XYZ file of C-alpha atoms in Angstrom:
431
model
C 7.912 -62.275 90.489
C 5.659 -63.779 93.137
C 2.333 -64.908 91.615
C 0.721 -65.942 94.951
C -1.527 -62.868 95.270
C -2.947 -63.402 91.730
C -3.413 -67.113 92.610
C -5.160 -66.226 95.851
C -7.606 -63.903 93.925
C -8.428 -66.612 91.411
C -8.997 -69.079 94.142
C -11.179 -66.752 96.079
C -13.227 -65.928 92.981
C -13.743 -69.642 92.170
C -14.764 -70.367 95.704
C -17.225 -67.564 95.639
C -18.794 -68.867 92.460
C -18.986 -72.476 93.901
C -20.527 -71.147 97.186
C -23.143 -69.128 95.251
C -24.118 -72.117 93.166
C -24.197 -74.282 96.240
C -26.455 -72.047 98.093
C -28.788 -71.671 95.115
C -29.137 -75.401 94.912
C -29.714 -75.897 98.584
C -31.916 -72.788 99.119
C -34.038 -72.260 95.889
C -36.383 -69.827 97.526
C -33.631 -67.693 99.082
C -33.911 -64.907 96.551
C -37.673 -64.881 96.594
C -37.739 -64.512 100.409
C -35.209 -61.748 100.193
C -37.281 -59.869 97.578
C -40.496 -60.393 99.653
C -38.917 -58.720 102.687
C -38.048 -55.773 100.696
C -41.571 -55.351 99.273
C -43.427 -52.610 101.077
C -46.486 -53.790 102.983
C -48.533 -50.947 101.430
C -48.263 -52.407 97.966
C -51.354 -53.429 96.081
C -50.915 -57.103 96.822
C -50.177 -56.513 100.541
C -52.510 -53.595 101.245
C -53.783 -53.602 104.771
C -51.649 -56.634 105.815
C -49.075 -56.563 108.594
C -45.685 -58.192 108.083
C -46.687 -61.069 110.458
C -49.820 -61.943 108.377
C -49.594 -65.204 106.589
C -50.493 -65.285 102.871
C -51.271 -68.552 101.219
C -50.843 -68.317 97.481
C -52.437 -70.994 95.192
C -51.952 -71.567 91.446
C -55.457 -71.896 89.846
C -54.280 -71.719 86.267
C -55.064 -74.678 84.102
C -52.196 -76.224 82.401
C -52.643 -77.501 78.863
C -51.310 -80.940 78.543
C -50.110 -82.668 75.334
C -53.403 -84.489 75.016
C -55.389 -81.271 75.092
C -53.180 -79.640 72.402
C -53.725 -82.672 70.086
C -57.583 -82.685 70.561
C -59.512 -81.319 67.661
C -62.960 -79.784 68.545
C -64.212 -78.287 65.210
C -67.838 -78.643 64.369
C -68.776 -79.897 60.922
C -71.077 -77.241 59.407
C -73.853 -75.249 61.039
C -75.898 -78.426 61.542
C -73.392 -79.424 64.315
C -74.339 -76.296 66.237
C -77.878 -77.702 66.849
C -78.611 -79.007 70.277
C -76.856 -79.009 73.628
C -78.347 -75.634 74.565
C -77.716 -74.132 77.973
C -80.170 -74.598 80.866
C -80.155 -71.612 83.255
C -81.917 -70.346 86.328
C -84.406 -67.583 85.674
C -83.550 -65.623 88.678
C -86.537 -63.334 88.986
C -89.107 -66.103 88.741
C -87.171 -68.409 91.043
C -86.896 -65.732 93.738
C -90.470 -64.619 93.294
C -91.953 -68.196 93.672
C -89.515 -69.925 95.892
C -88.999 -72.688 93.245
C -86.034 -73.222 90.958
C -87.431 -72.285 87.565
C -85.059 -73.155 84.802
C -85.139 -72.134 81.177
C -83.833 -74.312 78.396
C -82.291 -71.762 76.004
C -83.507 -73.161 72.731
C -83.164 -69.719 71.157
C -79.415 -70.482 71.165
C -79.671 -73.385 68.719
C -77.155 -72.544 66.004
C -79.088 -72.863 62.777
C -82.527 -71.193 62.944
C -82.356 -70.154 66.539
C -85.343 -72.271 67.955
C -86.117 -75.762 68.983
C -87.350 -76.293 65.457
C -83.705 -76.666 64.506
C -83.698 -80.063 66.094
C -86.872 -81.033 64.222
C -85.763 -79.679 60.939
C -82.423 -81.541 61.036
C -83.945 -84.781 62.146
C -86.702 -84.804 59.560
C -84.216 -84.195 56.851
C -81.743 -86.803 58.096
C -84.569 -89.357 58.368
C -85.726 -88.571 54.838
C -82.143 -88.950 53.585
C -81.835 -92.346 55.336
C -84.985 -93.496 53.691
C -83.897 -92.386 50.240
C -86.539 -89.632 50.009
C -84.002 -86.898 49.718
C -80.746 -86.663 47.846
C -78.338 -83.637 48.457
C -77.587 -81.380 45.596
C -80.106 -83.102 43.279
C -82.530 -80.258 42.953
C -84.827 -81.740 45.664
C -87.006 -79.088 47.331
C -88.447 -79.371 50.855
C -91.968 -77.946 51.200
C -93.526 -77.194 54.628
C -96.455 -75.367 56.176
C -95.453 -73.384 59.197
C -96.191 -70.255 61.176
C -92.507 -69.317 60.866
C -89.944 -70.989 63.115
C -89.937 -74.463 61.452
C -89.619 -72.699 58.154
C -86.649 -70.592 59.290
C -84.892 -73.820 60.633
C -85.687 -75.692 57.551
C -84.467 -72.851 55.188
C -81.189 -72.762 57.117
C -80.607 -76.510 57.315
C -81.762 -76.967 53.589
C -78.996 -74.592 52.428
C -76.475 -76.327 54.648
C -77.253 -79.807 53.247
C -77.846 -79.039 49.609
C -81.655 -78.506 49.276
C -84.044 -75.691 48.509
C -86.946 -74.792 50.768
C -90.514 -73.606 49.917
C -92.405 -72.369 52.853
C -96.164 -71.703 53.159
C -97.328 -69.680 56.009
C -100.383 -67.735 57.241
C -100.435 -64.093 56.159
C -101.260 -62.864 59.603
C -97.847 -63.952 61.133
C -95.210 -61.432 62.034
C -93.657 -60.024 58.846
C -90.114 -60.304 60.157
C -90.409 -64.122 59.855
C -91.244 -64.083 56.158
C -88.582 -61.363 55.550
C -85.909 -63.604 57.142
C -87.073 -66.620 55.102
C -86.529 -64.671 51.935
C -83.078 -63.600 52.988
C -82.316 -67.331 53.641
C -83.178 -68.040 50.089
C -86.633 -69.801 50.699
C -89.661 -69.319 48.417
C -92.455 -67.900 50.696
C -96.130 -68.257 50.144
C -98.154 -66.107 52.479
C -101.706 -67.394 52.403
C -104.830 -66.231 54.075
C -105.639 -68.046 57.376
C -108.101 -70.920 56.705
C -109.568 -74.004 58.392
C -107.521 -77.266 57.958
C -110.202 -78.642 55.606
C -109.643 -75.810 53.156
C -107.161 -76.778 50.307
C -105.663 -73.297 50.712
C -104.691 -73.843 54.394
C -100.965 -73.276 54.634
C -100.281 -76.934 55.406
C -102.463 -78.340 52.686
C -100.947 -75.924 50.116
C -97.391 -77.083 51.085
C -98.446 -80.729 50.662
C -100.053 -80.085 47.261
C -97.092 -78.117 45.964
C -94.700 -80.937 46.937
C -96.807 -83.468 45.099
C -96.961 -81.221 42.016
C -93.217 -80.748 41.984
C -92.548 -84.528 42.058
C -94.728 -85.265 39.019
C -93.626 -82.302 37.010
C -91.068 -83.618 34.400
C -89.853 -80.083 33.661
C -88.603 -79.474 37.208
C -85.302 -80.859 38.621
C -85.436 -83.129 41.669
C -88.471 -84.111 43.703
C -90.731 -82.270 46.130
C -90.667 -83.538 49.730
C -93.361 -82.514 52.141
C -91.755 -82.392 55.555
C -95.109 -82.663 57.368
C -93.967 -81.455 60.772
C -97.410 -81.902 62.447
C -97.553 -85.657 61.569
C -93.943 -86.653 60.980
C -92.707 -88.804 63.984
C -89.171 -87.533 63.434
C -90.479 -84.314 65.094
C -91.062 -85.783 68.621
C -88.176 -88.249 68.226
C -85.802 -85.312 67.905
C -86.730 -84.208 71.395
C -86.820 -87.736 72.756
C -83.219 -88.214 71.543
C -81.901 -84.729 72.217
C -83.878 -82.276 74.423
C -85.055 -84.768 77.011
C -81.615 -86.373 77.673
C -79.981 -82.953 77.807
C -82.470 -81.782 80.510
C -81.926 -84.844 82.635
C -78.142 -84.562 82.401
C -78.027 -80.754 83.013
C -80.323 -81.239 86.092
C -78.299 -84.034 87.480
C -81.204 -86.286 87.310
C -83.472 -84.124 89.541
C -86.467 -82.530 87.821
C -89.966 -82.157 89.433
C -91.928 -80.771 86.558
C -91.606 -79.897 82.829
C -93.733 -77.157 81.299
C -94.154 -76.540 77.556
C -96.758 -75.298 75.019
C -97.744 -77.291 71.988
C -98.099 -76.336 68.277
C -97.237 -79.583 66.555
C -96.845 -81.204 69.927
C -93.391 -82.621 69.235
C -91.469 -80.940 72.013
C -93.791 -81.833 74.870
C -94.371 -85.349 73.635
C -90.671 -86.131 72.914
C -89.369 -84.638 76.323
C -92.278 -86.383 78.195
C -91.595 -89.762 76.725
C -88.039 -89.588 77.674
C -88.214 -87.993 81.076
C -91.162 -90.038 82.312
C -89.207 -93.185 81.448
C -86.481 -92.001 83.839
C -88.536 -90.130 86.395
C -91.997 -91.632 86.717
C -93.186 -89.100 89.286
C -92.268 -86.098 87.059
C -95.187 -83.797 86.313
C -95.666 -82.869 82.658
C -97.837 -79.653 82.219
C -99.116 -78.140 78.974
C -99.005 -74.361 78.686
C -101.827 -73.397 76.304
C -102.568 -69.924 74.877
C -106.155 -68.534 74.804
C -108.193 -69.729 71.824
C -106.400 -73.067 71.689
C -108.318 -76.363 72.224
C -105.500 -78.425 73.726
C -106.270 -77.232 77.225
C -109.685 -78.818 77.034
C -108.170 -81.849 75.300
C -106.092 -82.533 78.344
C -108.713 -81.485 80.946
C -111.866 -82.923 79.405
C -110.690 -85.129 76.585
C -112.360 -83.075 73.875
C -111.079 -80.312 71.541
C -113.201 -77.276 72.354
C -112.669 -73.674 73.278
C -115.108 -70.865 74.029
C -113.628 -68.927 71.067
C -114.804 -71.756 68.759
C -118.517 -70.895 69.343
C -120.134 -69.680 66.111
C -119.912 -65.986 65.706
C -117.264 -65.561 68.454
C -114.134 -65.932 66.528
C -112.057 -62.900 65.426
C -109.978 -64.846 63.029
C -109.877 -68.196 61.213
C -107.357 -69.951 63.453
C -106.486 -69.705 67.134
C -107.752 -66.455 68.595
C -104.547 -65.093 70.227
C -101.618 -62.858 69.452
C -99.307 -65.796 70.496
C -97.514 -67.497 67.588
C -96.043 -70.908 67.503
C -98.227 -72.780 70.002
C -101.842 -73.455 70.334
C -103.929 -75.446 67.863
C -107.539 -76.686 67.449
C -107.038 -80.031 65.873
C -105.393 -83.354 66.762
C -101.913 -84.024 65.520
C -99.936 -87.290 65.607
C -96.995 -85.588 67.375
C -99.274 -84.315 70.173
C -101.007 -87.681 70.557
C -97.623 -89.374 70.770
C -97.294 -88.027 74.296
C -100.760 -86.895 75.325
C -101.293 -89.742 77.765
C -98.152 -88.578 79.667
C -99.379 -85.037 80.223
C -100.549 -84.628 83.810
C -102.163 -81.168 83.645
C -102.708 -78.056 81.516
C -102.685 -74.300 82.324
C -104.506 -71.693 80.217
C -102.626 -68.415 79.587
C -104.263 -65.241 78.319
C -102.560 -62.840 75.868
C -102.519 -60.249 78.633
C -100.671 -62.549 80.938
C -98.150 -63.480 78.322
C -97.561 -59.737 77.571
C -97.007 -59.020 81.231
C -94.606 -61.887 81.572
C -92.541 -60.719 78.522
C -92.275 -57.240 80.079
C -91.256 -58.752 83.421
C -88.521 -60.917 82.003
C -87.047 -58.124 79.910
C -87.133 -55.656 82.841
C -85.941 -58.042 85.665
C -83.638 -60.439 83.794
C -82.657 -58.979 80.434
C -84.405 -61.892 78.812
C -86.019 -60.834 75.563
C -88.262 -63.562 74.400
C -91.121 -64.272 71.966
C -94.767 -64.975 72.718
C -94.658 -68.709 73.074
C -91.808 -68.536 75.566
C -93.811 -65.972 77.625
C -96.758 -68.377 77.804
C -94.411 -71.088 79.057
C -93.004 -68.861 81.741
C -96.513 -67.857 82.946
C -97.445 -71.454 83.248
C -94.202 -72.370 85.001
C -94.711 -69.572 87.568
C -98.270 -70.585 88.227
C -97.329 -74.187 88.635
C -94.537 -73.154 91.068
C -97.094 -71.471 93.377
C -99.385 -74.506 93.144
C -96.488 -76.974 94.065
C -94.981 -74.830 96.785
C -91.307 -73.799 97.404
C -88.362 -76.065 96.693
C -89.462 -77.599 93.362
C -87.395 -77.685 90.275
C -89.350 -76.722 87.193
C -87.999 -76.763 83.677
C -89.481 -74.872 80.753
C -88.608 -73.966 77.207
C -87.500 -70.581 75.981
C -88.232 -71.040 72.228
C -87.069 -68.041 70.289
C -85.973 -64.409 70.561
C -88.349 -61.477 70.789
C -86.700 -60.087 67.690
C -88.983 -62.410 65.673
C -92.059 -60.917 67.271
C -91.467 -57.082 67.080
C -94.271 -56.249 64.600
C -97.018 -58.255 66.401
C -96.562 -59.527 69.936
C -94.064 -56.881 71.155
C -96.020 -54.162 69.324
C -98.883 -54.831 71.789
C -96.517 -55.492 74.773
C -94.998 -52.006 74.249
C -91.596 -50.524 75.219
C -90.210 -51.169 78.678
C -88.782 -47.704 79.000
C -87.041 -46.941 82.259
C -89.316 -48.974 84.393
C -87.924 -51.140 87.192
C -91.097 -51.670 89.272
C -93.248 -54.117 87.373
C -95.153 -56.713 89.271
C -95.268 -60.360 88.098
C -99.062 -60.339 87.901
C -99.360 -56.822 86.486
C -101.578 -57.384 83.537
C -103.200 -54.577 81.557
C -106.504 -55.303 83.198
C -104.902 -54.916 86.571
C -103.430 -51.522 85.511
C -106.884 -50.391 84.358
C -105.942 -50.435 80.668
C -108.025 -51.710 77.872
C -107.404 -55.285 76.917
C -107.687 -55.741 73.106
């Protein structure tokens, strides 16, 4: 029987396979072009495009290389989440003033949620290096604070094997002491008193630490952190906050604005930034009742609220917490000579700013941050458009609900606030 037809079929089949493979090798995009021609021009990708229109497609996906896969980026404990906070443009203030007003989001520090995280961690590390603290030995850290430093200390203490004992004025927002208790700290709320009084919150913390150390019945030692006088405070900002700001701004900063309680933030940042940018302006934001404004302007610690019979309370006469003071501290003096100017901010102005930022930017901040932003906006108007001003956003408004925000009030459905709309301007009573 003749097998030639079968041979022809097999040969034709093999030739077809070879031809297909050959065409595929020489024209790898042949099939893709064929499919593209068959795709209707009214599809989602080609909506509104004629067949002659050219489409340039680019691959923007990031490939993960072998080096990336092998890189480990795991932080060691909550302490490693302190620092490197974002710096962002406060849109409403920048647009309103014509300057670029930037907020350093210190409320995003990963331990206690404030710039005091940096201070607490550095004070503890420095004490450990000097043999003053030993982890898991029963050592207890004592501190006098209006709240934020205590919260940071309580958090970092637990992370590094210590206990915290916090003394604070009884007129501070109750949510701060409540949070301290939840973090396992011992909390003493003491009546506000002058610094010369042994029951002043700072003096009480110092005395309790000394008593702990000499008590043979108690484990470990008592260590007084002394945030107002401890140089590890300003050094934390010299080594961390200042360099971060310079890097994040690409080396261009025209002014830095911050309030002062201990003075560590403004001193540390000023000492670093001024060494790199000699023409930079450092401006103090000071709440009403504080004497630091006059310390910068006139070289003396005096405020009208200090006149006999004019005080409403034993400390600084303001609803603002965390900044403002009527005595000299070593941390403030460490950078005082570098401060170029000071701006006084009233409670009413701080309240109006807090409302503005919540309404316009969705930024919910505490009282000290509001003071900083008032001063930054006022400085922007003094300097004129085009300047870059950096300020500190210290902590969240959630720590100020029972006091500061209770006076600010609810934003409600408002969208028409004015930047300078204080209670006085609205015809409301200023208390």
